[in-house]
């Protein structure tokens, strides 16, 4: 009986995800053909809309920033065997922490002094919001999927109450806080480039993109180069073995969820401090849910997550161009394409593994 062939790492993290994306795009092309449009032309328009000019690139990277944060949040929990589906609510509450810090200090301090405090606010609010389901899972046996879903709804209701009844700017109808002082706004990319003499079109891209990349590096070091990361991975692989190794799974689950919520809360830096400049409803726009697909596609590795985030950023920005250019392709069609990518990268992630394993087996036969 032949031994099963273990796929090389570069195949598992490179070739298989690429095949999944190609399969998703192929099915999407068939749907576009059925709508009476040319899929090649649609792909060309989408890529131009995402990368064809500097403003488009700015928007693509702005969306990518949010997906990096939420993808990392989901991935950290995945390594501990936890399916954190509450990134949306954690990002929402993290944004509340950012907003409270800025509303309190924007008349006193410049942005570079407020930024670390706002990050602490995002980390505390997002982390605590995620730690509660973590505690319920670890010490009370509540399923993390159920509790994090419930906490998404609670976060939404809480934000509506606060913005309608407590934090609304007096004399206005829209449930929003007052606008932050301009000195507290995170610098935009075009402003930074202008300082060094490079003219770039205005876009929502801001310094939080660099924070997202730094967070990716720190998460990689934390998961694979620290004792705490080893404990998280051990609990995720085998909780019984973790206990034999002297690791407390309950504490590990609790702190892992807190870290996951901290990362999701950083969406508030990009959205509230970087772009919206005030607290408002629904600024998360589904980034927390898309982070699940990003983590799945990126194989829960920061490098894969950055690349998957860029793909979804391309779909978000390029998809808007499709809506403008084609009569039959609407914004909903872009969501369908995202759905196919999630389907092939998540539920059907290992569909091509047997085929690729056979091909590798023929090219590199096992010597007896």
Short mmCIF file of C-alpha atoms in Angstrom, two decimals:
data_model
loop_
_atom_site.label_atom_id
_atom_site.label_comp_id
_atom_site.label_asym_id
_atom_site.label_seq_id
_atom_site.Cartn_x
_atom_site.Cartn_y
_atom_site.Cartn_z
CA UNK A 1 0.00 0.00 0.00
CA UNK A 2 1.48 3.35 -1.06
CA UNK A 3 2.07 5.99 1.54
CA UNK A 4 0.05 9.22 1.30
CA UNK A 5 2.01 12.05 -0.27
CA UNK A 6 2.44 15.07 1.92
CA UNK A 7 2.29 18.25 -0.14
CA UNK A 8 5.35 20.50 0.06
CA UNK A 9 4.82 23.70 2.00
CA UNK A 10 5.18 25.89 -1.08
CA UNK A 11 2.41 23.91 -2.79
CA UNK A 12 0.09 24.10 0.21
CA UNK A 13 0.46 27.84 0.75
CA UNK A 14 1.05 28.91 -2.85
CA UNK A 15 -0.23 26.56 -5.54
CA UNK A 16 -3.40 25.33 -3.84
CA UNK A 17 -4.73 28.84 -2.94
CA UNK A 18 -3.90 29.99 -6.49
CA UNK A 19 -5.89 27.08 -7.94
CA UNK A 20 -8.80 27.92 -5.63
CA UNK A 21 -8.81 31.53 -6.80
CA UNK A 22 -8.61 30.48 -10.47
CA UNK A 23 -11.54 28.10 -9.96
CA UNK A 24 -13.57 30.87 -8.30
CA UNK A 25 -12.77 33.29 -11.13
CA UNK A 26 -13.64 30.64 -13.74
CA UNK A 27 -17.07 30.07 -12.21
CA UNK A 28 -17.54 33.84 -11.90
CA UNK A 29 -16.65 34.19 -15.60
CA UNK A 30 -19.40 31.72 -16.49
CA UNK A 31 -21.90 33.77 -14.49
CA UNK A 32 -20.77 36.97 -16.25
CA UNK A 33 -21.13 35.22 -19.61
CA UNK A 34 -24.65 34.16 -18.65
CA UNK A 35 -25.41 37.84 -17.96
CA UNK A 36 -24.36 38.66 -21.51
CA UNK A 37 -21.10 40.44 -20.67
CA UNK A 38 -17.49 39.69 -21.64
CA UNK A 39 -15.58 38.28 -18.59
CA UNK A 40 -12.16 39.22 -20.03
CA UNK A 41 -13.29 42.80 -20.48
CA UNK A 42 -14.79 42.75 -16.97
CA UNK A 43 -11.51 41.52 -15.49
CA UNK A 44 -9.61 44.23 -17.35
CA UNK A 45 -11.98 46.93 -16.02
CA UNK A 46 -11.74 45.57 -12.48
CA UNK A 47 -7.93 45.52 -12.48
CA UNK A 48 -7.80 49.03 -13.95
CA UNK A 49 -10.29 50.20 -11.34
CA UNK A 50 -8.09 48.77 -8.58
CA UNK A 51 -4.57 49.58 -9.87
CA UNK A 52 -4.91 51.73 -12.99
CA UNK A 53 -4.27 55.13 -11.34
CA UNK A 54 -2.91 56.36 -8.02
CA UNK A 55 -6.30 57.22 -6.48
CA UNK A 56 -7.52 53.67 -7.21
CA UNK A 57 -4.40 52.19 -5.62
CA UNK A 58 -5.02 54.33 -2.55
CA UNK A 59 -8.57 53.04 -2.19
CA UNK A 60 -7.45 49.43 -2.74
CA UNK A 61 -4.81 49.68 0.00
CA UNK A 62 -7.27 51.45 2.30
CA UNK A 63 -9.64 48.45 2.07
CA UNK A 64 -6.64 46.12 2.37
CA UNK A 65 -5.71 47.73 5.70
CA UNK A 66 -9.02 46.79 7.30
CA UNK A 67 -8.83 43.22 5.96
CA UNK A 68 -5.30 42.75 7.32
CA UNK A 69 -6.44 43.68 10.83
CA UNK A 70 -9.54 41.48 10.81
CA UNK A 71 -7.76 38.61 9.02
CA UNK A 72 -5.00 38.60 11.65
CA UNK A 73 -7.64 38.64 14.39
CA UNK A 74 -9.35 35.55 12.99
CA UNK A 75 -6.03 33.78 12.34
CA UNK A 76 -4.73 34.21 15.91
CA UNK A 77 -7.92 32.63 17.25
CA UNK A 78 -7.71 29.85 14.65
CA UNK A 79 -4.26 28.86 15.92
CA UNK A 80 -5.83 28.20 19.33
CA UNK A 81 -8.62 26.17 17.73
CA UNK A 82 -11.15 29.00 18.14
CA UNK A 83 -13.50 30.23 15.42
CA UNK A 84 -13.83 33.92 16.25
CA UNK A 85 -16.76 35.08 14.18
CA UNK A 86 -17.13 38.26 16.22
CA UNK A 87 -14.53 40.42 14.48
CA UNK A 88 -17.27 42.75 13.29
CA UNK A 89 -18.43 43.59 16.81
CA UNK A 90 -14.87 43.77 18.15
CA UNK A 91 -13.91 46.23 15.42
CA UNK A 92 -17.05 48.24 16.19
CA UNK A 93 -16.29 48.47 19.91
CA UNK A 94 -12.58 49.06 19.21
CA UNK A 95 -13.65 52.07 17.13
CA UNK A 96 -15.65 53.28 20.13
CA UNK A 97 -12.46 53.18 22.21
CA UNK A 98 -10.61 55.17 19.55
CA UNK A 99 -13.40 57.73 19.36
CA UNK A 100 -13.60 58.25 23.12
CA UNK A 101 -9.86 58.85 23.38
CA UNK A 102 -9.84 61.37 20.54
CA UNK A 103 -12.96 63.19 21.73
CA UNK A 104 -11.28 63.64 25.09
CA UNK A 105 -7.87 64.76 23.83
CA UNK A 106 -8.22 66.29 20.35
CA UNK A 107 -8.16 69.82 21.74
CA UNK A 108 -5.11 69.14 23.88
CA UNK A 109 -2.68 66.96 21.94
CA UNK A 110 -1.51 66.58 18.30
CA UNK A 111 -2.22 63.41 16.34
CA UNK A 112 1.18 61.82 16.96
CA UNK A 113 0.62 62.05 20.72
CA UNK A 114 -2.97 60.84 20.46
CA UNK A 115 -2.19 57.90 18.16
CA UNK A 116 -0.58 55.59 20.77
CA UNK A 117 -3.36 56.42 23.23
CA UNK A 118 -6.00 55.74 20.58
CA UNK A 119 -4.34 52.39 19.82
CA UNK A 120 -4.49 51.54 23.52
CA UNK A 121 -8.17 52.51 23.50
CA UNK A 122 -8.83 50.29 20.46
CA UNK A 123 -6.90 47.41 22.04
CA UNK A 124 -8.65 47.68 25.40
CA UNK A 125 -12.18 48.00 24.05
CA UNK A 126 -11.78 45.40 21.28
CA UNK A 127 -9.78 43.06 23.52
CA UNK A 128 -12.20 43.16 26.42
CA UNK A 129 -15.16 42.71 24.06
CA UNK A 130 -13.55 39.51 22.71
CA UNK A 131 -12.23 38.31 26.07
CA UNK A 132 -15.76 37.89 27.46
CA UNK A 133 -16.73 35.17 24.93
CA UNK A 134 -13.25 33.72 25.49
CA UNK A 135 -13.89 33.49 29.24
CA UNK A 136 -17.33 31.96 28.64
CA UNK A 137 -15.77 29.35 26.32
CA UNK A 138 -12.89 28.53 28.65
CA UNK A 139 -14.63 28.50 32.04
CA UNK A 140 -18.31 27.92 31.25
CA UNK A 141 -18.21 25.81 28.10
CA UNK A 142 -20.21 28.27 25.96
CA UNK A 143 -19.49 27.78 22.27
CA UNK A 144 -17.33 30.59 20.94
CA UNK A 145 -19.22 30.79 17.63
CA UNK A 146 -22.57 31.35 19.34
CA UNK A 147 -21.29 33.89 21.85
CA UNK A 148 -19.27 35.92 19.35
CA UNK A 149 -22.27 36.10 17.00
CA UNK A 150 -24.40 37.34 19.89
CA UNK A 151 -21.76 39.90 20.82
CA UNK A 152 -21.88 41.27 17.28
CA UNK A 153 -25.57 42.09 17.76
CA UNK A 154 -24.95 43.48 21.25
CA UNK A 155 -22.16 45.71 19.93
CA UNK A 156 -24.45 47.03 17.20
CA UNK A 157 -27.24 47.77 19.66
CA UNK A 158 -24.85 49.42 22.11
CA UNK A 159 -23.41 51.72 19.45
CA UNK A 160 -26.90 52.74 18.29
CA UNK A 161 -27.87 53.60 21.87
CA UNK A 162 -24.70 55.59 22.55
CA UNK A 163 -24.76 57.53 19.30
CA UNK A 164 -28.50 58.27 19.41
CA UNK A 165 -28.81 59.10 23.10
CA UNK A 166 -25.42 59.97 24.55
CA UNK A 167 -22.74 60.95 22.05
CA UNK A 168 -24.81 62.64 19.34
CA UNK A 169 -23.78 66.19 18.53
CA UNK A 170 -26.43 68.52 19.99
CA UNK A 171 -28.75 70.01 17.39
CA UNK A 172 -28.25 67.43 14.62
CA UNK A 173 -30.46 64.56 13.47
CA UNK A 174 -27.77 62.15 12.25
CA UNK A 175 -26.56 59.77 15.01
CA UNK A 176 -22.92 60.86 14.95
CA UNK A 177 -20.50 62.40 17.37
CA UNK A 178 -18.97 65.79 16.70
CA UNK A 179 -16.11 65.90 14.22
CA UNK A 180 -12.65 65.56 15.71
CA UNK A 181 -10.30 68.54 15.66
CA UNK A 182 -8.26 68.43 12.45
CA UNK A 183 -5.03 68.26 14.46
CA UNK A 184 -6.10 64.79 15.66
CA UNK A 185 -6.60 63.33 12.18
CA UNK A 186 -4.19 60.59 11.10
CA UNK A 187 -2.14 61.89 8.15
CA UNK A 188 -3.29 60.72 4.73
CA UNK A 189 -0.87 59.10 2.29
CA UNK A 190 -1.14 61.97 -0.19
CA UNK A 191 -0.22 64.44 2.57
CA UNK A 192 2.83 62.38 3.54
CA UNK A 193 3.97 62.10 -0.08
CA UNK A 194 3.44 65.84 -0.56
CA UNK A 195 5.97 66.52 2.23
CA UNK A 196 8.66 64.72 0.22
CA UNK A 197 7.62 66.40 -3.02
CA UNK A 198 5.60 63.60 -4.63
CA UNK A 199 2.17 64.54 -5.96
CA UNK A 200 -0.37 61.77 -5.29
CA UNK A 201 -4.14 61.98 -5.74
CA UNK A 202 -6.30 62.21 -2.64
CA UNK A 203 -7.60 58.89 -1.27
CA UNK A 204 -8.57 57.41 2.15
CA UNK A 205 -5.20 55.64 2.43
CA UNK A 206 -3.47 56.74 5.62
CA UNK A 207 -0.65 55.76 7.98
CA UNK A 208 -2.64 52.90 9.47
CA UNK A 209 -1.62 50.84 6.43
CA UNK A 210 1.91 50.81 7.83
CA UNK A 211 0.51 49.85 11.24
CA UNK A 212 -1.25 46.89 9.62
CA UNK A 213 1.99 45.69 8.01
CA UNK A 214 3.84 46.08 11.32
CA UNK A 215 1.07 44.14 13.07
CA UNK A 216 1.52 41.32 10.52
CA UNK A 217 5.23 41.05 11.33
CA UNK A 218 4.59 41.15 15.07
CA UNK A 219 1.91 38.44 14.83
CA UNK A 220 4.27 36.20 12.85
CA UNK A 221 6.99 36.63 15.49
CA UNK A 222 4.50 36.12 18.31
CA UNK A 223 2.95 32.93 16.92
CA UNK A 224 6.13 31.16 15.75
CA UNK A 225 8.93 32.66 17.85
CA UNK A 226 7.57 33.07 21.38
CA UNK A 227 6.58 30.81 24.26
CA UNK A 228 3.05 32.25 24.24
CA UNK A 229 2.68 31.53 20.54
CA UNK A 230 3.83 27.97 21.12
CA UNK A 231 1.20 27.60 23.87
CA UNK A 232 -1.52 28.90 21.53
CA UNK A 233 -0.56 26.49 18.76
CA UNK A 234 -0.31 23.57 21.17
CA UNK A 235 -3.78 24.22 22.59
CA UNK A 236 -5.13 24.49 19.06
CA UNK A 237 -3.57 21.19 17.97
CA UNK A 238 -4.17 19.05 21.03
CA UNK A 239 -5.57 20.39 24.29
CA UNK A 240 -4.70 17.18 26.18
CA UNK A 241 -1.09 17.37 25.06
CA UNK A 242 -1.02 21.01 26.10
CA UNK A 243 -2.04 20.06 29.62
CA UNK A 244 0.71 17.43 29.76
CA UNK A 245 3.14 20.13 28.62
CA UNK A 246 2.14 22.33 31.55
CA UNK A 247 0.01 24.75 29.54
CA UNK A 248 -3.27 26.00 30.99
CA UNK A 249 -5.77 25.81 28.07
CA UNK A 250 -8.34 28.00 29.82
CA UNK A 251 -5.97 30.90 30.34
CA UNK A 252 -4.62 30.44 26.83
CA UNK A 253 -8.11 30.59 25.31
CA UNK A 254 -8.99 33.68 27.34
CA UNK A 255 -5.87 35.64 26.39
CA UNK A 256 -5.93 34.47 22.79
CA UNK A 257 -9.42 35.86 22.34
CA UNK A 258 -8.34 39.10 24.01
CA UNK A 259 -5.46 39.38 21.52
CA UNK A 260 -7.79 38.54 18.65
CA UNK A 261 -10.17 41.32 19.70
CA UNK A 262 -7.25 43.73 20.05
CA UNK A 263 -6.29 43.18 16.42
CA UNK A 264 -9.88 43.56 15.21
CA UNK A 265 -10.23 46.77 17.25
CA UNK A 266 -7.40 48.34 15.22
CA UNK A 267 -9.88 48.78 12.37
CA UNK A 268 -11.02 51.78 14.39
CA UNK A 269 -7.62 53.46 13.86
CA UNK A 270 -8.01 53.26 10.09
CA UNK A 271 -11.70 54.13 9.96
CA UNK A 272 -12.34 56.52 12.87
CA UNK A 273 -9.00 58.30 13.25
CA UNK A 274 -7.87 57.93 9.64
CA UNK A 275 -10.93 58.44 7.46
CA UNK A 276 -14.27 59.27 9.15
CA UNK A 277 -12.89 61.66 11.81
CA UNK A 278 -15.97 61.10 13.98
CA UNK A 279 -17.87 58.26 15.58
CA UNK A 280 -20.75 57.05 13.44
CA UNK A 281 -22.87 53.97 12.84
CA UNK A 282 -21.89 50.97 10.70
CA UNK A 283 -18.37 52.13 9.88
CA UNK A 284 -17.17 48.50 10.01
CA UNK A 285 -19.12 47.70 6.80
CA UNK A 286 -18.65 43.93 7.06
CA UNK A 287 -14.85 43.98 7.38
CA UNK A 288 -15.05 41.64 10.38
CA UNK A 289 -16.91 38.97 8.45
CA UNK A 290 -14.67 39.25 5.39
CA UNK A 291 -11.69 38.77 7.71
CA UNK A 292 -12.79 35.15 8.12
CA UNK A 293 -12.39 34.53 4.40
CA UNK A 294 -9.09 36.42 4.39
CA UNK A 295 -7.71 34.20 7.16
CA UNK A 296 -8.91 31.03 5.45
CA UNK A 297 -7.38 32.03 2.13
CA UNK A 298 -4.16 33.16 3.77
CA UNK A 299 -3.77 29.82 5.59
CA UNK A 300 -3.69 31.79 8.89
CA UNK A 301 -0.19 33.04 8.10
CA UNK A 302 0.48 36.80 8.10
CA UNK A 303 2.09 36.73 4.65
CA UNK A 304 -0.89 34.88 3.20
CA UNK A 305 -3.25 37.22 5.02
CA UNK A 306 -1.60 40.33 3.55
CA UNK A 307 -1.88 38.84 0.04
CA UNK A 308 -5.48 37.72 0.59
CA UNK A 309 -6.32 41.17 1.98
CA UNK A 310 -4.91 42.74 -1.16
CA UNK A 311 -7.09 40.43 -3.26
CA UNK A 312 -10.23 41.41 -1.38
CA UNK A 313 -9.19 45.07 -1.49
CA UNK A 314 -8.94 44.68 -5.26
CA UNK A 315 -12.41 43.15 -5.40
CA UNK A 316 -13.88 45.95 -3.29
CA UNK A 317 -12.33 48.80 -5.28
CA UNK A 318 -12.32 47.15 -8.72
CA UNK A 319 -15.85 45.91 -8.16
CA UNK A 320 -17.10 49.48 -7.86
CA UNK A 321 -15.71 50.15 -11.35
CA UNK A 322 -17.60 47.14 -12.71
CA UNK A 323 -20.81 48.62 -11.36
CA UNK A 324 -20.11 51.86 -13.24
CA UNK A 325 -18.96 50.36 -16.54
CA UNK A 326 -21.37 47.45 -17.12
CA UNK A 327 -25.12 47.57 -17.24
CA UNK A 328 -25.62 43.93 -16.26
CA UNK A 329 -22.88 43.72 -13.61
CA UNK A 330 -23.98 45.40 -10.41
CA UNK A 331 -22.42 45.68 -6.97
CA UNK A 332 -24.29 42.51 -6.05
CA UNK A 333 -22.35 40.63 -8.74
CA UNK A 334 -19.12 41.62 -7.01
CA UNK A 335 -20.48 40.11 -3.80
CA UNK A 336 -21.23 36.93 -5.76
CA UNK A 337 -17.59 36.81 -6.92
CA UNK A 338 -16.45 37.28 -3.33
CA UNK A 339 -18.79 34.47 -2.35
CA UNK A 340 -17.23 32.12 -4.92
CA UNK A 341 -13.75 32.97 -3.62
CA UNK A 342 -14.86 32.30 -0.06
CA UNK A 343 -16.50 29.03 -1.16
CA UNK A 344 -13.44 27.71 -2.98
CA UNK A 345 -10.97 29.00 -0.38
CA UNK A 346 -12.98 27.86 2.61
CA UNK A 347 -15.44 25.00 2.16
CA UNK A 348 -13.62 23.62 -0.91
CA UNK A 349 -10.10 24.58 0.18
CA UNK A 350 -8.73 21.05 -0.20
CA UNK A 351 -10.62 20.05 -3.35
CA UNK A 352 -7.49 20.16 -5.53
CA UNK A 353 -5.20 18.44 -3.01
CA UNK A 354 -5.68 14.84 -4.34
CA UNK A 355 -5.10 15.97 -7.95
CA UNK A 356 -1.99 17.96 -7.06
CA UNK A 357 -0.71 15.09 -4.88
CA UNK A 358 -1.05 12.65 -7.80
CA UNK A 359 0.79 15.04 -10.13
CA UNK A 360 3.60 15.48 -7.62
CA UNK A 361 3.69 11.72 -7.08
CA UNK A 362 4.28 11.17 -10.82
CA UNK A 363 6.87 13.94 -11.08
CA UNK A 364 8.67 12.98 -7.86
CA UNK A 365 8.03 9.23 -7.31
CA UNK A 366 8.76 7.86 -3.86
CA UNK A 367 11.89 5.66 -3.91
CA UNK A 368 11.58 2.34 -2.10
#
